[in-house]
Coordinates of C-alpha atoms in Angstrom, one line a residue:
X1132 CA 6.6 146.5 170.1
X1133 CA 10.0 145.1 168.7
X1134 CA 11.3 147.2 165.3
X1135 CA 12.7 145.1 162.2
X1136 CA 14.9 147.2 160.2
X1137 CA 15.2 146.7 156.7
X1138 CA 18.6 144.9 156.4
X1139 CA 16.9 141.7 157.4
X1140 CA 17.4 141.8 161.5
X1141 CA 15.2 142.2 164.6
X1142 CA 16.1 143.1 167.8
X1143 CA 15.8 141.0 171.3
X1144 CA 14.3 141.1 173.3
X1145 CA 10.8 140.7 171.4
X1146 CA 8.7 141.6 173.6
X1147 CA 10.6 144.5 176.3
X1148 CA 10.2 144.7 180.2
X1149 CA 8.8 142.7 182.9
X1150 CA 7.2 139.9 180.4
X1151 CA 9.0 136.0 181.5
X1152 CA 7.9 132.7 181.2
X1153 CA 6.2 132.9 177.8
X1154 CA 3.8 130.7 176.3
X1155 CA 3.4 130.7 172.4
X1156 CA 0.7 128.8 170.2
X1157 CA 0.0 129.2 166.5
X1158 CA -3.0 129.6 164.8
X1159 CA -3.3 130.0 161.4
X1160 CA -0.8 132.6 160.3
X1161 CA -1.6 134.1 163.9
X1162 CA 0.6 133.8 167.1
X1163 CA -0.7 134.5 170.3
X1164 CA 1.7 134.6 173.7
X1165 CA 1.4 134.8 177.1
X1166 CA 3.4 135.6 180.4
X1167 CA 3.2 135.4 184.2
X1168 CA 1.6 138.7 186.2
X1169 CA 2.8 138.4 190.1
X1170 CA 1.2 140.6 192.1
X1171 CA -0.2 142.9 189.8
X1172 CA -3.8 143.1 188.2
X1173 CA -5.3 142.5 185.6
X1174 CA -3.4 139.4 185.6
X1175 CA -1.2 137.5 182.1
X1176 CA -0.8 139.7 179.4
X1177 CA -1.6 138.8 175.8
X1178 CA -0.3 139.2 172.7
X1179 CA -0.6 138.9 168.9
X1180 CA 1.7 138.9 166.3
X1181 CA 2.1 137.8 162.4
X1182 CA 5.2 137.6 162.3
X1183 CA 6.6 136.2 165.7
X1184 CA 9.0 139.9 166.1
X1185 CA 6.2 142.5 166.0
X1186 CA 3.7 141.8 169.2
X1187 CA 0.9 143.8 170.4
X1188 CA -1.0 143.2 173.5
X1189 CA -4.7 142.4 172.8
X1190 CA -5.2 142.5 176.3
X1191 CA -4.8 140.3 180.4
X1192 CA -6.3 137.0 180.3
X1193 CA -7.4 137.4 183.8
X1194 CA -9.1 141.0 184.0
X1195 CA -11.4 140.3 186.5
X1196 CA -12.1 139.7 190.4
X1197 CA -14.2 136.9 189.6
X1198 CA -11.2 135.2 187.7
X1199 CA -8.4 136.8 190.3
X1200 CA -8.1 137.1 194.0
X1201 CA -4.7 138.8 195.4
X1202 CA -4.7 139.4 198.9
X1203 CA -3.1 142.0 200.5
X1204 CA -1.2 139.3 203.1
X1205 CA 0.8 138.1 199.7
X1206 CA 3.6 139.2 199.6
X1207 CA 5.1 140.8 196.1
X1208 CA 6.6 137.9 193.4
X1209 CA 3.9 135.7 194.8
X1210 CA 0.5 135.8 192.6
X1211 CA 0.4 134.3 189.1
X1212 CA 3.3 132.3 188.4
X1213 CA 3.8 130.8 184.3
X1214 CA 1.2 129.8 182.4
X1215 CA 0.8 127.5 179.3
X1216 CA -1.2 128.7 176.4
X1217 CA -2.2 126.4 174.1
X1218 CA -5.2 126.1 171.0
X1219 CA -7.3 122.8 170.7
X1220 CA -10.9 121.6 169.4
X1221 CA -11.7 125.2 168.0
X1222 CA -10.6 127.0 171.6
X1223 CA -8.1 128.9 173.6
X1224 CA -6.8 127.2 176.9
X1225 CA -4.7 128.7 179.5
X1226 CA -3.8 127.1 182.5
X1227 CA -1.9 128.9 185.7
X1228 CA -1.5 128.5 189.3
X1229 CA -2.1 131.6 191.8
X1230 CA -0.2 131.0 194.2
X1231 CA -1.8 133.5 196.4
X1232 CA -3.9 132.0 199.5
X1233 CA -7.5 130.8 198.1
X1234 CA -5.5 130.1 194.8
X1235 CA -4.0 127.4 193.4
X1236 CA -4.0 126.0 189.5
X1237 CA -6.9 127.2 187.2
X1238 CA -7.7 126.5 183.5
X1239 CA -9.4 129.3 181.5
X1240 CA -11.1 129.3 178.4
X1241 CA -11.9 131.5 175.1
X1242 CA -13.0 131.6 172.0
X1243 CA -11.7 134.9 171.2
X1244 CA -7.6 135.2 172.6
X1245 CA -8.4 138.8 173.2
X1246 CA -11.3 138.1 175.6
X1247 CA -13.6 137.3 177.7
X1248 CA -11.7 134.3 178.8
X1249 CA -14.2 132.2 181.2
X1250 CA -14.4 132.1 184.9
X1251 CA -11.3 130.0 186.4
X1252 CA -11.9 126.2 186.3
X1253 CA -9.7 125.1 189.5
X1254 CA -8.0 121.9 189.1
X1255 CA -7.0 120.4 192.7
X1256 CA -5.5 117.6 192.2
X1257 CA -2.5 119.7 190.6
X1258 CA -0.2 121.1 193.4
X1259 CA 2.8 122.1 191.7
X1260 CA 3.5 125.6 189.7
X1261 CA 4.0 125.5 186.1
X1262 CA 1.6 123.4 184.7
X1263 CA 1.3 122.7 180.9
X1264 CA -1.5 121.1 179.2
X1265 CA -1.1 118.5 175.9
X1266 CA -3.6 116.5 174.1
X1267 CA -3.0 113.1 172.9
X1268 CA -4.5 111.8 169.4
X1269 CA -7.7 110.2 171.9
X1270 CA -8.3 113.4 173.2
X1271 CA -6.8 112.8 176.5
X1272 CA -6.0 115.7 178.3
X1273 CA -2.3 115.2 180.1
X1274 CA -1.3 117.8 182.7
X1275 CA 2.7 118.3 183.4
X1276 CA 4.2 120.7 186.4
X1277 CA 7.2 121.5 188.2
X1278 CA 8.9 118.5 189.6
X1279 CA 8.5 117.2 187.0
X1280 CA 5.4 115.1 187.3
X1281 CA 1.9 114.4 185.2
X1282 CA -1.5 113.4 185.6
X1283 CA -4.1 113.5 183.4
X1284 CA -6.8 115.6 184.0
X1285 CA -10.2 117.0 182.2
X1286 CA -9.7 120.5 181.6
X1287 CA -13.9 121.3 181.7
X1288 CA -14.5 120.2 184.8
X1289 CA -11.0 120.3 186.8
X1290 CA -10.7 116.7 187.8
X1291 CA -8.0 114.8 187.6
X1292 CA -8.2 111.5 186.2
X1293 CA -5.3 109.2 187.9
X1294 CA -2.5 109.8 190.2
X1295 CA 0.1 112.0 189.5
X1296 CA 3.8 110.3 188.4
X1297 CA 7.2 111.9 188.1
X1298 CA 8.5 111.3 184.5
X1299 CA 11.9 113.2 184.2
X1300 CA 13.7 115.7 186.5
X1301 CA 16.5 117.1 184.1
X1302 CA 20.1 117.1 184.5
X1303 CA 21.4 115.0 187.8
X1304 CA 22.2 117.6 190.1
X1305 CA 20.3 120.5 188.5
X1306 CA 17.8 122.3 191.2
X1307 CA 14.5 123.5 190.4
X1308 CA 13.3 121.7 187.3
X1309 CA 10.2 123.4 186.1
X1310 CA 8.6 125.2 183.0
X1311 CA 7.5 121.8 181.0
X1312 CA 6.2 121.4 177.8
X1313 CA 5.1 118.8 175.9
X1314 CA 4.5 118.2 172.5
X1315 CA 4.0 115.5 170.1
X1316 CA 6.6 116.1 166.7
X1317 CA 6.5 113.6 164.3
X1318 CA 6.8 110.3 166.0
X1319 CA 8.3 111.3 169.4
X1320 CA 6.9 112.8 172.5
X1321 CA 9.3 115.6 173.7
X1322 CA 9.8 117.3 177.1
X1323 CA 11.3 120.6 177.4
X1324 CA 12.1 122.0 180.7
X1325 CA 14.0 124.9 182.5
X1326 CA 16.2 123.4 185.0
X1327 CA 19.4 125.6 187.2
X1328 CA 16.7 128.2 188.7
X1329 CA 15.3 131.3 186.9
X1330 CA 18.9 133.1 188.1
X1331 CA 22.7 133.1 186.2
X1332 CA 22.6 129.3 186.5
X1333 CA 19.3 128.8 183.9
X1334 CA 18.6 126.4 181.3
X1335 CA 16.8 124.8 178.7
X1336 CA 17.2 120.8 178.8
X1337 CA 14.6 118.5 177.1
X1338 CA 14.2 114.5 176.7
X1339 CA 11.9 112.7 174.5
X1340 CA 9.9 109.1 174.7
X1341 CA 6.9 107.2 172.5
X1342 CA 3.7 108.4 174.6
X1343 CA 3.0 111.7 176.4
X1344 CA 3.7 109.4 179.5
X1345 CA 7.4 108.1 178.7
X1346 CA 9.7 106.6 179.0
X1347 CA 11.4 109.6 178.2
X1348 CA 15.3 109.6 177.2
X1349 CA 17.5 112.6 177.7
X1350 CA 19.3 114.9 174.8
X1351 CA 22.6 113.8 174.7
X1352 CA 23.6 117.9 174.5
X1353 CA 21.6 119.0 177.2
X1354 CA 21.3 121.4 178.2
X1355 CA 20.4 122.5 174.8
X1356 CA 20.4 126.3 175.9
X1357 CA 22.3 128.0 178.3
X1358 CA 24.0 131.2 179.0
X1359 CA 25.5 130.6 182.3
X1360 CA 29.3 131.2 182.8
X1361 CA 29.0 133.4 179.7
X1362 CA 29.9 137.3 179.3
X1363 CA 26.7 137.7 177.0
X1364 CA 24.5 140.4 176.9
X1365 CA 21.6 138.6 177.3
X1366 CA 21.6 136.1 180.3
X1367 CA 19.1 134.0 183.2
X1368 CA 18.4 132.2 179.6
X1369 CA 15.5 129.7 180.0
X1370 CA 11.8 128.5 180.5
X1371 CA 11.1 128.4 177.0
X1372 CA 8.3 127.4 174.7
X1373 CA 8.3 125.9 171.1
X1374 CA 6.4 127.1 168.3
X1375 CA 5.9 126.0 164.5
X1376 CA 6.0 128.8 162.1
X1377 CA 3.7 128.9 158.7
X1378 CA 6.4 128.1 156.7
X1379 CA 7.3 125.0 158.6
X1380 CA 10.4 126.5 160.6
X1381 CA 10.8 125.7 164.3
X1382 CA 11.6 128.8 166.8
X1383 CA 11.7 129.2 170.6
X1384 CA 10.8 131.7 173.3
X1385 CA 12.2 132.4 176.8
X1386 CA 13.4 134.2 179.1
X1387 CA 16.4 136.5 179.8
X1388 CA 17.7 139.8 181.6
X1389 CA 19.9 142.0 180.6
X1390 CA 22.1 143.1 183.0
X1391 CA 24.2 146.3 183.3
X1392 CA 26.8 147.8 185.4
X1393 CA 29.6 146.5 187.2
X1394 CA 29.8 143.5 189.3
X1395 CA 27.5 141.5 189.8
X1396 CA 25.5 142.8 187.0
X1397 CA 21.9 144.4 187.8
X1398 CA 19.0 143.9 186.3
X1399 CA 16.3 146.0 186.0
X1400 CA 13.5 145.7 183.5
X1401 CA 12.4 142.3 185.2
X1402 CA 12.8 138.8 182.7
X1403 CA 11.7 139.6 179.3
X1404 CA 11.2 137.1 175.9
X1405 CA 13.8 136.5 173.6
X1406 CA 13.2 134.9 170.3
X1407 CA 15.4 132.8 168.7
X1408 CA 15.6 129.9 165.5
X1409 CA 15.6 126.0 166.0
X1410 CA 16.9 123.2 164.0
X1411 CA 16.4 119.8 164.4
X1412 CA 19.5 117.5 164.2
X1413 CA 19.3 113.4 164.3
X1414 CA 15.6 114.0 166.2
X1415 CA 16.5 116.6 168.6
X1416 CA 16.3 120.4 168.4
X1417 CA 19.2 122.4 167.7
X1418 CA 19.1 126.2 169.3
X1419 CA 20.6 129.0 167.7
X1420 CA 22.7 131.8 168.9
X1421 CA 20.7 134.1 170.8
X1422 CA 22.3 137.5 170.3
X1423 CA 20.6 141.1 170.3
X1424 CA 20.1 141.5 167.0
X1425 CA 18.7 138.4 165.3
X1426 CA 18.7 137.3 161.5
X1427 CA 15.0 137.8 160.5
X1428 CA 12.7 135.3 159.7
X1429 CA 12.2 134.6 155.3
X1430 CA 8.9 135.8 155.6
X1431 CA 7.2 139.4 155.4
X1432 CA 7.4 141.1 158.2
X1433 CA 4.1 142.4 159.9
X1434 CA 5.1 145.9 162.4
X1435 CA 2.4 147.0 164.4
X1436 CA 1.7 150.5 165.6
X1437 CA 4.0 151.9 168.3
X1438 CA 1.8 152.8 171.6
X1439 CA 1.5 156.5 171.6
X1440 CA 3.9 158.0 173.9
X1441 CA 0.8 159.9 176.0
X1442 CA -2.4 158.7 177.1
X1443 CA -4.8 161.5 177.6
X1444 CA -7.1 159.2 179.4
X1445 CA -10.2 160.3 177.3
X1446 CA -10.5 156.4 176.4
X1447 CA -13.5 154.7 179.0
X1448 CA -11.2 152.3 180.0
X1449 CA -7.6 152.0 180.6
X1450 CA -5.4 150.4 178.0
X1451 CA -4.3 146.9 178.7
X1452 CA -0.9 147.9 179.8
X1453 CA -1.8 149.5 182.7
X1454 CA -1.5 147.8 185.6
X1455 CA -2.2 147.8 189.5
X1456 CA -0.9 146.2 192.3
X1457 CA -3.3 143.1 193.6
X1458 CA -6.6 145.0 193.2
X1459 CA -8.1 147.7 191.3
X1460 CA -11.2 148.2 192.8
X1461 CA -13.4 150.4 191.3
X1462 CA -14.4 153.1 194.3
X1463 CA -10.5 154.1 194.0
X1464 CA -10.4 155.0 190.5
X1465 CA -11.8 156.7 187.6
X1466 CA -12.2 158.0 184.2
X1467 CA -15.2 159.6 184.1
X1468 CA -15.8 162.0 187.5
X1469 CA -13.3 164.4 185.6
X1470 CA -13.2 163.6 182.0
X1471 CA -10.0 163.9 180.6
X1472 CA -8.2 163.1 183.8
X1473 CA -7.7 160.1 185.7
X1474 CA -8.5 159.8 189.4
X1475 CA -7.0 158.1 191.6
X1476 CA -8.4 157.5 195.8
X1477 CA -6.1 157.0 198.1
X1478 CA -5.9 153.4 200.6
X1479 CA -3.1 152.6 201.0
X1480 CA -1.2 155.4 202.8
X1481 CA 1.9 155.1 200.5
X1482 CA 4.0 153.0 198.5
X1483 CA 5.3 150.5 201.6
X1484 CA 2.0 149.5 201.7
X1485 CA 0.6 146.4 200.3
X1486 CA -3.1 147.9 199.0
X1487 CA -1.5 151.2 197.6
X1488 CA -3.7 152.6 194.9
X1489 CA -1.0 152.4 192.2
X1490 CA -1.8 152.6 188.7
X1491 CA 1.8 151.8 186.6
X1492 CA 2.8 150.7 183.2
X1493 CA 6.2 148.4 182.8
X1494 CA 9.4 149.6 182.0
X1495 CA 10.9 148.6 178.4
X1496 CA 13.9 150.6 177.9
X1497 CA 16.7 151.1 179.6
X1498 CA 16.5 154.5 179.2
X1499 CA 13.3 156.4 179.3
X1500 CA 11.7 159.5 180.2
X1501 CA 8.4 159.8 182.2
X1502 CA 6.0 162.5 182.9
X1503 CA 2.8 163.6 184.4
X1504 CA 0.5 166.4 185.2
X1505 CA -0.5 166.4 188.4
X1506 CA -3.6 168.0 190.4
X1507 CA -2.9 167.0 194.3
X1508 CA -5.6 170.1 195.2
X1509 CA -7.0 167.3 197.3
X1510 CA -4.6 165.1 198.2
X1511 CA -0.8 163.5 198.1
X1512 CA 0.7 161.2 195.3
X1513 CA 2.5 161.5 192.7
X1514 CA 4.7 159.3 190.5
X1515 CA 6.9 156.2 191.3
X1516 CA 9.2 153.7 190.1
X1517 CA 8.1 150.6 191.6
X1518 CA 9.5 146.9 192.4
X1519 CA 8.1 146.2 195.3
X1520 CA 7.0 147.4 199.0
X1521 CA 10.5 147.2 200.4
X1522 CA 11.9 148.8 197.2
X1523 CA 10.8 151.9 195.6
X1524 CA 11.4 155.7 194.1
X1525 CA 8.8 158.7 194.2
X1526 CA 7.8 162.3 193.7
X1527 CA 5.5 163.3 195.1
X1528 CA 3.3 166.4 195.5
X1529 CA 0.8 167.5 198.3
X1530 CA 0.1 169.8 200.8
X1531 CA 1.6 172.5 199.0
X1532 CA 5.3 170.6 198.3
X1533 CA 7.0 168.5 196.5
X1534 CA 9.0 165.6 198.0
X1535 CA 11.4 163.1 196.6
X1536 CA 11.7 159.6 198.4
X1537 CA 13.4 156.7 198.2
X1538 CA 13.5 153.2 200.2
X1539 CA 15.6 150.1 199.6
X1540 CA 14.6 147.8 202.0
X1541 CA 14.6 148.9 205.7
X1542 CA 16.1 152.5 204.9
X1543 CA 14.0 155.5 203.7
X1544 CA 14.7 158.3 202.9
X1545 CA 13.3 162.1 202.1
X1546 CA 16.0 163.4 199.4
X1547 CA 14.4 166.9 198.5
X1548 CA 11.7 169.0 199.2
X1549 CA 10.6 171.7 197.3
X1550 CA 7.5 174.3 197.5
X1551 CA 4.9 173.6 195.1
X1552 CA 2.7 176.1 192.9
X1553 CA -0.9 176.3 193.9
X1554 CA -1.6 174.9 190.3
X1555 CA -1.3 171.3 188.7
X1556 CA 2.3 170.3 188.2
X1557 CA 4.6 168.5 186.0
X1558 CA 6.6 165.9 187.4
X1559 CA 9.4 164.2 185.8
X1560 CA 11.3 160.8 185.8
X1561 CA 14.4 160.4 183.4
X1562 CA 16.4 156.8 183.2
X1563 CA 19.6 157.3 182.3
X1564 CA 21.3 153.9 181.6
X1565 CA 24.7 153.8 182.0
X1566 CA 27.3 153.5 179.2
X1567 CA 29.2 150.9 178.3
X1568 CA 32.6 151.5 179.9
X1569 CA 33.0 149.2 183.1
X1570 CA 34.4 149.2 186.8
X1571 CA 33.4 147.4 189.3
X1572 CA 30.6 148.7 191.0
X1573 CA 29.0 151.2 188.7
X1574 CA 25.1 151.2 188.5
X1575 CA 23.4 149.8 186.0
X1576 CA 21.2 153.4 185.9
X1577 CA 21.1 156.6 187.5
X1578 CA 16.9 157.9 188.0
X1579 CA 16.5 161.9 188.1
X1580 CA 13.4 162.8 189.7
X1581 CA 12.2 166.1 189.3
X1582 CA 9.7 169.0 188.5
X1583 CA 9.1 170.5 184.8
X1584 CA 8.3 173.4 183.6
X1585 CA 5.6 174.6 181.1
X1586 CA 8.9 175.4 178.5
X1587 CA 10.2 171.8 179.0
X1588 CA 12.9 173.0 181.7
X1589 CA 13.6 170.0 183.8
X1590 CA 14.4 170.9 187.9
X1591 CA 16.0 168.2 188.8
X1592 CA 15.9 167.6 193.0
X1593 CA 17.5 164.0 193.2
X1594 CA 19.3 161.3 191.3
X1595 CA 19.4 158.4 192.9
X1596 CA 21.5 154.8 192.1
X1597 CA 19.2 152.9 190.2
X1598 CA 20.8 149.0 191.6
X1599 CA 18.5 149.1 194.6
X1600 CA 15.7 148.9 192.6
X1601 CA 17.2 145.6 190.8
X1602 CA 16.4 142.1 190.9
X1603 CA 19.9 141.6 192.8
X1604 CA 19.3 143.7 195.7
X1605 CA 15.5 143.4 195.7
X1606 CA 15.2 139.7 195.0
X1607 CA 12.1 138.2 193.6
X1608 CA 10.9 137.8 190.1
X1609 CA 9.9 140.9 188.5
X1610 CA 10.9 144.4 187.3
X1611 CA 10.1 148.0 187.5
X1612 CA 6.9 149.0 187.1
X1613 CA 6.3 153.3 186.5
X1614 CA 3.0 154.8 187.5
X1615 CA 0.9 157.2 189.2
X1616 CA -0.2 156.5 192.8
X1617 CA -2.4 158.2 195.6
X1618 CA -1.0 158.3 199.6
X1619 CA -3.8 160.9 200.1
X1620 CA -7.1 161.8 199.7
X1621 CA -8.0 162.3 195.4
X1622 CA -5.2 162.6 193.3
X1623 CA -5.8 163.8 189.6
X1624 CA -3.9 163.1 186.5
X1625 CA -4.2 164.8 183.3
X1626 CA -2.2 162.9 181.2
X1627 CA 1.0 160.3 181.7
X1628 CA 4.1 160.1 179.3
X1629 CA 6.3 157.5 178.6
X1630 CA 9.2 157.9 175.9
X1631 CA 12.3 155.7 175.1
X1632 CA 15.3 157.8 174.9
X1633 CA 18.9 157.5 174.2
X1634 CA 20.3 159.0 177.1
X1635 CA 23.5 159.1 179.3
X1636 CA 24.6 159.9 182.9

């Protein structure tokens, strides 16, 4: 996913798009990482890598009803908020909170990272988000969550063993501390948290104590990582996780954005993971500059394959980067009525509503270009850039046209309309990012939505300002999501392209 040159650099973000609050663990000469999911199912992605730049995603932790339950009444940045992902005794444990009604904290299980993880084992007695999971030298099982407070808890069974106690809320004055994680280095217990909220203000503090209960003491630099009052490319910098490599070094994930044009800076692409080196100094950890490009690690590096720019959907299942929004119920798609195509059935009746039949990948790049060929013979739909209900882009073809819509919050809009051939059609999305030179209220992105033709001709009908579907003006925590999507009867899609590209407005 991420590209190491040969000049000894990587690139951040590591792992592109709408990935935050990463989890790491090692095993072996194997990493394995996981992020939160929202509204969108299958639920936390996962990914290998050998080398802690290069990641693939093996698949989604939760890929089944039985193990996930979004209701349409949730609304969108509510779901599956960060889990912890962690090895011990010879299995994988995950543990997450839905915070969905009918949800609440779960622990799953696996042998195999890449699946079948084990029907959710719900744990009650935790109420807060965030959870992490840490095992003392006894074998005793200790719980931390936002707050920040602990209980312990068996993982197997869900019950917690005690009442819970806050241990260490961060910086005096800092709001929301959250993301813990514990971890036993050398003699000390330490507790790293996120503190400042998951906005500009975000940090990485941590404190340490003699038992995975306290008393813990603060890091006299804390916070330890911050890019808050900064002009840096990367910023939002926090919820981070720690991670051992082979060779003994110490590194850290988290979270960031990267935000473009002018004031106040909008971001896009949702929180993604960063990667970056730690040193430890007089007992403490030491972060590095976080920059993006990055002085590679010593050790060999390990690229894996680029996805292919098309799926043909001649695969029996979808790839694990696709993605729908709360449910994907299996009457409203399909691979196999058409081979070669994939069918979507409408439910929703478009993309306002909260059980649309939405099938989207994330966005990665700034700039990208995406395509489809679309058979709306029986029906309306078409392909959208998505952030949520209130806040979405779409072309869309049916009953013999072509529209392009847009709605940030309570406006919508029809921007162009355009008769359509009485054959399967080509429809286009291109993401221009903007350039570098700044004034105050340029867009971070222009979108061109359009129709193209068999010789690659693009028709553009609309471009539209790309900051309304940002974090800033949306709100919530997650980023664009581009798919295919039924308002209408059957839909049918013969293939779906996704390419980076360099391009400019």
């Amino acid at each position: 996913m991420n590209t190491t040159s040969l000049t000894g650099v990587f690139t951040n973000p590591v792992i592109a798009g709408m990935h935050p609050d990463p989890s790491i663990c090692r095993v072996g000469e194997d990493y394995y990482l996981a992020c939160s999911s929202f509204e969108y199912f299958p639920g936390v992605p996962l990914f290998h890598s050998r080398d802690l730049m290069h990641w693939e995603q093996i698949g989604n932790v939760l890929d089944r009803p039985s193990q996930l339950f979004l209701p349409t009444t949730m609304p969108s940045s509510a779901g599956v908020y960060a889990p912890t992902l962690r090895h011990y005794d010879g299995r994988f444990w995950l543990i997450t909170t839905n915070v969905a009604d009918g949800g609440g904290t779960m622990v799953f299980t696996a042998a195999d990272p890449a699946g079948p993880w084990s029907d959710p084992i719900r744990v009650p007695g935790v109420g807060g988000i965030d959870p992490d999971l840490a095992w003392d030298a006894e074998g005793r099982c200790w719980c931390t969550y936002a707050g920040i407070e602990q209980v312990r808890i068996d993982p197997e069974t869900g019950q917690t063993l005690g009442q819970p106690r806050r241990l260490w809320s961060g910086n005096p004055g800092a709001q929301a501390p959250e993301a813990p994680h514990l971890y036993q280095i050398g003699a000390w217990w330490y507790l790293l948290i996120a503190e400042g909220g998951t906005e500009r203000g975000h940090a990485v503090s941590i404190a340490r104590g003699p038992a995975p209960d306290g008393p813990f003491e603060p890091c006299p630099a804390n916070p330890i990582l911050t890019h808050r009052g900064t002009n840096r490319p990367i910023q939002n910098t926090g919820h981070a996780d720690l991670v051992q490599a082979v060779d003994g070094s110490w590194w850290m994930v988290l979270l960031g954005v990267r935000p473009g044009g002018g004031t106040p800076g909008w971001h896009v692409l949702g929180r993604e993971t960063f990667l970056t080196p730690v040193s430890w100094v007089d007992g403490w950890p030491v972060v590095g500059d976080l920059t993006p490009v990055m002085a590679a690690p010593s050790w060999p590096a390990h690229p894996v394959s680029a996805p292919a720019a098309r799926d043909d959907f001649d695969s029996p299942q979808l790839g694990p980067c696709w993605i729908s929004v709360r449910s994907r119920s299996e009457e409203h798609w399909s691979l196999t009525d058409r081979p070669g195509w994939l069918m979507l059935r409408a439910r929703g009746k478009s993309l306002d509503d909260t059980d649309v039949m939405f099938v989207g990948r994330r966005q990665q790049h700034l700039s990208c270009r995406v395509r489809t060929l679309v058979d709306a013979a029986e029906g309306v739909g078409g392909l959208a850039v998505r952030l949520d209900e209130s806040h979405h882009y779409e072309i869309e073809a049916g009953d013999g046209r072509v529209r392009v819509m847009a709605r940030a919050s309570s406006l919508r809009s029809t921007l162009a309309t355009r008769q359509a051939p009485d054959e399967p059609i080509r429809l286009r999305i291109d993401v221009l990012a903007s350039s570098d030179s700044w004034s105050p209220c340029r867009e971070p992105d222009l979108l061109q939505m359009g129709i193209e033709r068999a010789d690659g001709t693009f028709d553009m009908l609309a471009q539209i300002d790309g900051r309304y579907l940002s974090t800033e003006v949306a709100g919530g925590f997650t980023g664009r999501v581009i798919g295919m999507y039924a308002a209408a009867g059957t839909i049918a899609f013969d293939w779906f392209d996704y390419e980076p590209a360099i391009l400019a407005p």
